[in-house]
Amino acid sequence: MKKSTLTAFLMLLLGIKVNAQAPSIFNDSTKLLKEVKVTANAKKKIETDMKMAVTVDEFLATADNISFIKRGAYAWEPLLNNMSTERTTVTIDGMHVFGACTDKMDPITSYVESNNLSAVDVTSGQEGSMHGATIGGSIDMTRRSTPFGLDKKWNGSYQTGFEFNNSQFFNLGNVAYSTDKLVADGSIAFRKAGNYYDGYSNKVKHSQFQKFNSSLGLAYKTSPLSSVRLDAIFDRADNVGFPALPMDLWLSRALITSAAYKQLFKDGWLRALDTKIYFNALEHYMDDTKRSENLVHMDMPGWSTTYGMLAKANFIRGDISSEVQLNLYDNRSIAEMTMYPQDRSKKTMFAYSWPWVTTRYGGLSINNSWDFSARSSLLFGGALGLNYNRSKYVEFNWIFHPGAPQQKTRLLPSLHASYQLKLNQFDFSVGTGYGRRAPSVSEAYGYYIYNSFDRYDYIGNPNLKNEVSYEANASAGFKNEKFGIKAKVNVFSIQNYIIGRVLSLGSPMNYQSVGVKGYTSLSHAQLFNFSLNANYNILENLGWKGTLTYARATDEKGGNLPFIRPLSYQSSFSYRYRDFKFQTSVNGDLEQKNYSPEYGEDATPAYTVLNLSADYSFKLKNLSAVLQVGAENLLNQYYSTYADWGNIPRMGRNIYTSLKFKF
């Protein structure tokens, strides 16, 4: 039990990927790395302008449409278009991986490392339905894949560093072997951090973590136009503290595997076939053994096992190109809850918070691109999915929802279309979308899932209706050799919006709870997102970038929805002189005035954070190397944002250093 997009029309076995819809980095585009050739303005590494050795969370946080809920220093929960993970799809190489924690302390982004990824494809709204039913969009993380036939058979890199605030030590290594017929690549990463200190130099207890991650890939060219590939990722986290929660993680493990076959075609409409089968197993053990202040102790283990298959076909004829994808998976989610008194030999209560829930999904999706001319194109497509759920121990659901069906099948259609126009140095787009999603495992079948943010126990409802989303989006941009600016906006009107409301029956199970909430559906909710990005090349070696974002979300009565980003900003300068590079940035939020007390939120004040870093590139025999020294939150600002669970403070001044070698 417990082991338990329109994109490329040539999907190569040579490690080359052509992105057919590549506006800007992150938003509806793919951020690709060194072994990938792309027409977009993509970065060469998964790192930020300020910092080389970033985590996946830190990398994604630089996107204008991604924010994070933080419950500590590890495993942040990504919000795409200010929507939680229930309304978005997060995949690894298109594979569905489902967390094993009812508290969402193991988002899929926590099971990969920056050095075993080569691309992050962030797609907004229904254009993300290629990977399954979604409302907010999709995040697909692509594992590093070495091309065949490189000039150097062996290549690799090693990076090490230290962060002083929380005494974090890390090592990241990669190695690859490439011949005309065989490729092997692997990565290894280790991070260990202690408790961090806030802007008042106070230790934030239970914020330590330790993480080990490794990956291996083997590919063999079976013919000049075909190849097979095997991939595996193993991830383990130990002794992870969550200061915003009443409990911590003592162990999390994941095994993510796949086998793929790719075939290219020189002639005809069909240009590529890509088939993959995959398996992943996750286990996650939360407990409070290091929280002596808790009157009652609790163990919360969880397991998630997924089998799946992907089959993609790329077509091109004249000015029309298409990608068709079949997506199948079977997931089983189990979570237990055992409560003890101080004397752990006396067991007081046991329950399934996820009562052995099986989810099966089958979906067929298509994305099309029609180039009317060199200036204009139409992107359109859709998906049709079938979602099946079954709760093995449905009696837990019958306590609050008598007679609720043990199994339920839902039809999940989606459609999207957008028109893009380029006029000299200007570009414009306008689009729309329609889609549905099924309730998540917690929303439908969760049983007494404690939410320490609003201090309520949450109960799922198998009778919930599908959420229905109507979406509109637009963008306008200008770019020349020195200056660029782009504004983007999207609006979502969501019917049957799922959220928790106080129940009149039932008493809390957790002694820290103030009541019980049940998942219910609002008649509708509105979400609005806006971003403005600009860059200016002041001199040949001096550049500036800036981002401004704003979001607003209300329920059927005009009340505020929780975890919606206030007006925020980022501004940075970069200067290069010979082998040196200097970066400075400032980022912050304005005061969060549109908060929701009903869901445990309060006002958060404005803050501004200043960061600095300097790089030096040099050669050491046959090695190329980069040394970096930097400081985050240089002025040691004490602050907490709208998305910090329970108002836990962010890290104070953090001096860091990193050294990277490449061969």
mmCIF file of C-alpha atoms in Angstrom, residues 1 331-336 352 354-359 388-398 404-408 441 445 462:
data_model
loop_
_atom_site.group_PDB
_atom_site.id
_atom_site.type_symbol
_atom_site.label_atom_id
_atom_site.label_comp_id
_atom_site.label_asym_id
_atom_site.label_seq_id
_atom_site.Cartn_x
_atom_site.Cartn_y
_atom_site.Cartn_z
ATOM 1 C CA MET A 1 0.000 0.000 0.000
ATOM 2 C CA ASN A 331 -3.995 8.082 -8.766
ATOM 3 C CA ARG A 332 -4.641 6.743 -5.269
ATOM 4 C CA SER A 333 -4.420 9.208 -2.370
ATOM 5 C CA ILE A 334 -4.417 8.052 1.259
ATOM 6 C CA ALA A 335 -3.931 10.163 4.369
ATOM 7 C CA GLU A 336 -4.289 9.143 7.989
ATOM 8 C CA TYR A 352 -8.714 8.772 7.308
ATOM 9 C CA TRP A 354 -8.196 11.110 2.690
ATOM 10 C CA PRO A 355 -10.257 7.898 2.783
ATOM 11 C CA TRP A 356 -8.418 5.936 0.080
ATOM 12 C CA VAL A 357 -9.545 8.110 -2.853
ATOM 13 C CA THR A 358 -8.974 6.852 -6.387
ATOM 14 C CA THR A 359 -8.908 9.384 -9.222
ATOM 15 C CA TYR A 388 -13.689 9.521 -12.093
ATOM 16 C CA ASN A 389 -13.455 9.445 -8.287
ATOM 17 C CA ARG A 390 -14.082 6.660 -5.778
ATOM 18 C CA SER A 391 -13.779 6.818 -2.011
ATOM 19 C CA LYS A 392 -13.066 3.416 -0.453
ATOM 20 C CA TYR A 393 -14.195 4.426 3.048
ATOM 21 C CA VAL A 394 -17.167 6.544 2.061
ATOM 22 C CA GLU A 395 -18.625 6.264 5.565
ATOM 23 C CA PHE A 396 -16.398 9.173 6.614
ATOM 24 C CA ASN A 397 -18.187 11.347 4.035
ATOM 25 C CA TRP A 398 -21.620 10.075 5.055
ATOM 26 C CA ALA A 404 -23.301 10.802 -0.869
ATOM 27 C CA PRO A 405 -22.247 8.579 -3.780
ATOM 28 C CA GLN A 406 -19.201 6.450 -3.293
ATOM 29 C CA GLN A 407 -18.094 7.147 -6.848
ATOM 30 C CA LYS A 408 -18.673 9.992 -9.269
ATOM 31 C CA VAL A 441 -9.510 15.148 -3.323
ATOM 32 C CA TYR A 445 -13.484 13.778 0.267
ATOM 33 C CA PRO A 462 -18.644 14.745 -2.734
#
